[in-house]
Amino acid sequence: QVQLVESGGGLVQAGGSLRLSCAASGRTFSSYGMGWFRQAPGKEREFVAAINWSGSSTRYGDSVKGRFTISRDNAKNTVYLQMNSLKPEDTAVYYCAQTYDHGIGSRPNEYGYWGQGTQVTVSS
């Protein structure tokens, strides 16, 4: 059974930074792509970032390019999201997800497993 557990969310002022972590268990972590999505109240789930199985390829949503960085440590079965220059519009619940295969998808239906989410709140 796959489990994904996010941590690192919290309250931060605009311009600040946070690093989210997602610890995975239940499948061979290094075989699968990983992603981060977010969802604000009343809005659809939005793609944030994704990384392929080896970490050699990444992709980002337009709203976070240049500010967020996704990375992974396959020895620790963990994926990270470093968030810099945070804005109030980054406020959302952030979800970690694992793909069905090796690749990096930007659509929620490409991901078979999801964490419970961690709240990120950016104050102005």
PDB file of C-alpha atoms in Angstrom:
ATOM      1  CA  GLN A   1       0.000   0.000   0.000  1.00  0.00           C
ATOM      2  CA  VAL A   2       1.429   3.325  -1.076  1.00  0.00           C
ATOM      3  CA  GLN A   3       1.595   6.067   1.518  1.00  0.00           C
ATOM      4  CA  LEU A   4       2.616   9.651   0.874  1.00  0.00           C
ATOM      5  CA  VAL A   5       3.052  11.966   3.842  1.00  0.00           C
ATOM      6  CA  GLU A   6       3.631  15.670   3.332  1.00  0.00           C
ATOM      7  CA  SER A   7       5.236  17.998   5.862  1.00  0.00           C
ATOM      8  CA  GLY A   8       6.700  21.474   6.041  1.00  0.00           C
ATOM      9  CA  GLY A   9       3.650  23.618   5.466  1.00  0.00           C
ATOM     10  CA  GLY A  10       2.830  26.612   7.595  1.00  0.00           C
ATOM     11  CA  LEU A  11       2.339  30.361   7.735  1.00  0.00           C
ATOM     12  CA  VAL A  12       4.910  32.622   6.104  1.00  0.00           C
ATOM     13  CA  GLN A  13       5.059  36.261   5.093  1.00  0.00           C
ATOM     14  CA  ALA A  14       5.097  37.301   1.456  1.00  0.00           C
ATOM     15  CA  GLY A  15       8.613  37.086   0.083  1.00  0.00           C
ATOM     16  CA  GLY A  16       9.541  34.278   2.437  1.00  0.00           C
ATOM     17  CA  SER A  17      10.437  30.653   1.809  1.00  0.00           C
ATOM     18  CA  LEU A  18       9.243  27.207   2.799  1.00  0.00           C
ATOM     19  CA  ARG A  19      10.403  23.711   1.953  1.00  0.00           C
ATOM     20  CA  LEU A  20       7.845  20.958   1.688  1.00  0.00           C
ATOM     21  CA  SER A  21       8.775  17.311   2.036  1.00  0.00           C
ATOM     22  CA  CYS A  22       6.899  14.193   1.010  1.00  0.00           C
ATOM     23  CA  ALA A  23       7.951  10.838   2.400  1.00  0.00           C
ATOM     24  CA  ALA A  24       6.849   7.840   0.352  1.00  0.00           C
ATOM     25  CA  SER A  25       6.467   4.171   1.183  1.00  0.00           C
ATOM     26  CA  GLY A  26       4.890   1.082  -0.292  1.00  0.00           C
ATOM     27  CA  ARG A  27       6.473   0.944  -3.761  1.00  0.00           C
ATOM     28  CA  THR A  28       9.983   1.249  -5.144  1.00  0.00           C
ATOM     29  CA  PHE A  29      10.224   5.013  -4.901  1.00  0.00           C
ATOM     30  CA  SER A  30      12.990   5.376  -7.468  1.00  0.00           C
ATOM     31  CA  SER A  31      10.828   3.792 -10.170  1.00  0.00           C
ATOM     32  CA  TYR A  32       8.158   6.474 -10.291  1.00  0.00           C
ATOM     33  CA  GLY A  33       7.692  10.089 -11.133  1.00  0.00           C
ATOM     34  CA  MET A  34       6.542  12.451  -8.419  1.00  0.00           C
ATOM     35  CA  GLY A  35       4.587  15.678  -8.472  1.00  0.00           C
ATOM     36  CA  TRP A  36       3.217  18.512  -6.411  1.00  0.00           C
ATOM     37  CA  PHE A  37      -0.203  20.018  -6.911  1.00  0.00           C
ATOM     38  CA  ARG A  38      -2.095  22.637  -4.948  1.00  0.00           C
ATOM     39  CA  GLN A  39      -5.680  23.573  -4.377  1.00  0.00           C
ATOM     40  CA  ALA A  40      -7.015  26.836  -3.025  1.00  0.00           C
ATOM     41  CA  PRO A  41     -10.581  27.171  -1.674  1.00  0.00           C
ATOM     42  CA  GLY A  42     -13.090  27.299  -4.495  1.00  0.00           C
ATOM     43  CA  LYS A  43     -10.498  26.553  -7.158  1.00  0.00           C
ATOM     44  CA  GLU A  44      -9.500  23.496  -9.147  1.00  0.00           C
ATOM     45  CA  ARG A  45      -6.419  21.493  -8.314  1.00  0.00           C
ATOM     46  CA  GLU A  46      -3.428  23.138  -9.993  1.00  0.00           C
ATOM     47  CA  PHE A  47      -0.212  21.567 -11.217  1.00  0.00           C
ATOM     48  CA  VAL A  48       2.860  22.949  -9.441  1.00  0.00           C
ATOM     49  CA  ALA A  49       5.862  20.787 -10.305  1.00  0.00           C
ATOM     50  CA  ALA A  50       6.923  17.289 -11.287  1.00  0.00           C
ATOM     51  CA  ILE A  51      10.119  15.271 -11.415  1.00  0.00           C
ATOM     52  CA  ASN A  52      10.902  12.042 -13.207  1.00  0.00           C
ATOM     53  CA  TRP A  53      12.079   8.838 -11.565  1.00  0.00           C
ATOM     54  CA  SER A  54      15.779   9.712 -11.598  1.00  0.00           C
ATOM     55  CA  GLY A  55      15.539  13.422 -10.971  1.00  0.00           C
ATOM     56  CA  SER A  56      17.065  14.221 -14.357  1.00  0.00           C
ATOM     57  CA  SER A  57      13.964  15.947 -15.674  1.00  0.00           C
ATOM     58  CA  THR A  58      11.591  18.445 -14.099  1.00  0.00           C
ATOM     59  CA  ARG A  59       8.709  20.617 -15.155  1.00  0.00           C
ATOM     60  CA  TYR A  60       6.823  23.469 -13.524  1.00  0.00           C
ATOM     61  CA  GLY A  61       3.541  25.262 -13.672  1.00  0.00           C
ATOM     62  CA  ASP A  62       3.738  28.732 -15.189  1.00  0.00           C
ATOM     63  CA  SER A  63       2.787  30.458 -11.957  1.00  0.00           C
ATOM     64  CA  VAL A  64       5.751  29.052 -10.022  1.00  0.00           C
ATOM     65  CA  LYS A  65       8.535  28.939 -12.612  1.00  0.00           C
ATOM     66  CA  GLY A  66      11.688  30.576 -11.331  1.00  0.00           C
ATOM     67  CA  ARG A  67      10.480  30.556  -7.713  1.00  0.00           C
ATOM     68  CA  PHE A  68       9.895  26.881  -6.849  1.00  0.00           C
ATOM     69  CA  THR A  69      12.276  23.961  -7.203  1.00  0.00           C
ATOM     70  CA  ILE A  70      11.378  20.287  -7.046  1.00  0.00           C
ATOM     71  CA  SER A  71      13.976  17.684  -6.119  1.00  0.00           C
ATOM     72  CA  ARG A  72      14.132  14.131  -4.857  1.00  0.00           C
ATOM     73  CA  ASP A  73      16.357  11.920  -2.760  1.00  0.00           C
ATOM     74  CA  ASN A  74      15.792   8.324  -3.796  1.00  0.00           C
ATOM     75  CA  ALA A  75      17.906   7.036  -0.928  1.00  0.00           C
ATOM     76  CA  LYS A  76      15.467   8.672   1.496  1.00  0.00           C
ATOM     77  CA  ASN A  77      12.290   7.978  -0.513  1.00  0.00           C
ATOM     78  CA  THR A  78      11.508  11.673  -0.316  1.00  0.00           C
ATOM     79  CA  VAL A  79      10.574  14.427  -2.723  1.00  0.00           C
ATOM     80  CA  TYR A  80      10.940  18.099  -1.871  1.00  0.00           C
ATOM     81  CA  LEU A  81       9.475  21.383  -3.001  1.00  0.00           C
ATOM     82  CA  GLN A  82      11.563  24.440  -2.232  1.00  0.00           C
ATOM     83  CA  MET A  83       9.358  27.510  -2.434  1.00  0.00           C
ATOM     84  CA  ASN A  84      10.981  30.944  -2.576  1.00  0.00           C
ATOM     85  CA  SER A  85       9.600  34.449  -3.077  1.00  0.00           C
ATOM     86  CA  LEU A  86       6.218  33.298  -1.853  1.00  0.00           C
ATOM     87  CA  LYS A  87       3.145  35.336  -2.721  1.00  0.00           C
ATOM     88  CA  PRO A  88      -0.302  35.469  -1.104  1.00  0.00           C
ATOM     89  CA  GLU A  89      -1.683  33.752  -4.211  1.00  0.00           C
ATOM     90  CA  ASP A  90       0.467  30.718  -3.379  1.00  0.00           C
ATOM     91  CA  THR A  91      -1.824  30.067  -0.409  1.00  0.00           C
ATOM     92  CA  ALA A  92      -3.334  26.598  -0.829  1.00  0.00           C
ATOM     93  CA  VAL A  93      -3.260  23.027   0.334  1.00  0.00           C
ATOM     94  CA  TYR A  94      -0.264  21.376  -1.302  1.00  0.00           C
ATOM     95  CA  TYR A  95      -0.473  17.729  -2.303  1.00  0.00           C
ATOM     96  CA  CYS A  96       2.266  15.277  -3.134  1.00  0.00           C
ATOM     97  CA  ALA A  97       1.457  12.621  -5.724  1.00  0.00           C
ATOM     98  CA  GLN A  98       3.108   9.630  -7.392  1.00  0.00           C
ATOM     99  CA  THR A  99       2.669   8.736 -11.037  1.00  0.00           C
ATOM    100  CA  TYR A 100       1.668   5.419 -12.503  1.00  0.00           C
ATOM    101  CA  ASP A 101       5.038   5.198 -14.300  1.00  0.00           C
ATOM    102  CA  HIS A 102       8.503   6.732 -14.667  1.00  0.00           C
ATOM    103  CA  GLY A 103       7.438   9.971 -16.266  1.00  0.00           C
ATOM    104  CA  ILE A 104       6.544  13.497 -15.275  1.00  0.00           C
ATOM    105  CA  GLY A 105       2.908  14.392 -15.762  1.00  0.00           C
ATOM    106  CA  SER A 106       1.124  17.680 -15.263  1.00  0.00           C
ATOM    107  CA  ARG A 107      -2.405  16.327 -15.110  1.00  0.00           C
ATOM    108  CA  PRO A 108      -3.953  14.897 -11.938  1.00  0.00           C
ATOM    109  CA  ASN A 109      -5.193  11.814 -13.795  1.00  0.00           C
ATOM    110  CA  GLU A 110      -1.587  10.809 -14.485  1.00  0.00           C
ATOM    111  CA  TYR A 111      -1.080  10.248 -10.778  1.00  0.00           C
ATOM    112  CA  GLY A 112      -2.318   7.183  -8.990  1.00  0.00           C
ATOM    113  CA  TYR A 113      -1.470   7.999  -5.399  1.00  0.00           C
ATOM    114  CA  TRP A 114      -1.931  11.132  -3.321  1.00  0.00           C
ATOM    115  CA  GLY A 115      -0.976  12.414   0.086  1.00  0.00           C
ATOM    116  CA  GLN A 116      -3.353  14.111   2.499  1.00  0.00           C
ATOM    117  CA  GLY A 117      -1.964  17.562   1.836  1.00  0.00           C
ATOM    118  CA  THR A 118      -0.257  20.280   3.848  1.00  0.00           C
ATOM    119  CA  GLN A 119      -1.529  23.832   4.261  1.00  0.00           C
ATOM    120  CA  VAL A 120       0.612  26.719   3.066  1.00  0.00           C
ATOM    121  CA  THR A 121      -0.552  30.202   3.975  1.00  0.00           C
ATOM    122  CA  VAL A 122       1.240  33.310   2.741  1.00  0.00           C
ATOM    123  CA  SER A 123       0.324  36.560   4.438  1.00  0.00           C
ATOM    124  CA  SER A 124       0.637  39.926   2.729  1.00  0.00           C
TER     125      SER A 124
END
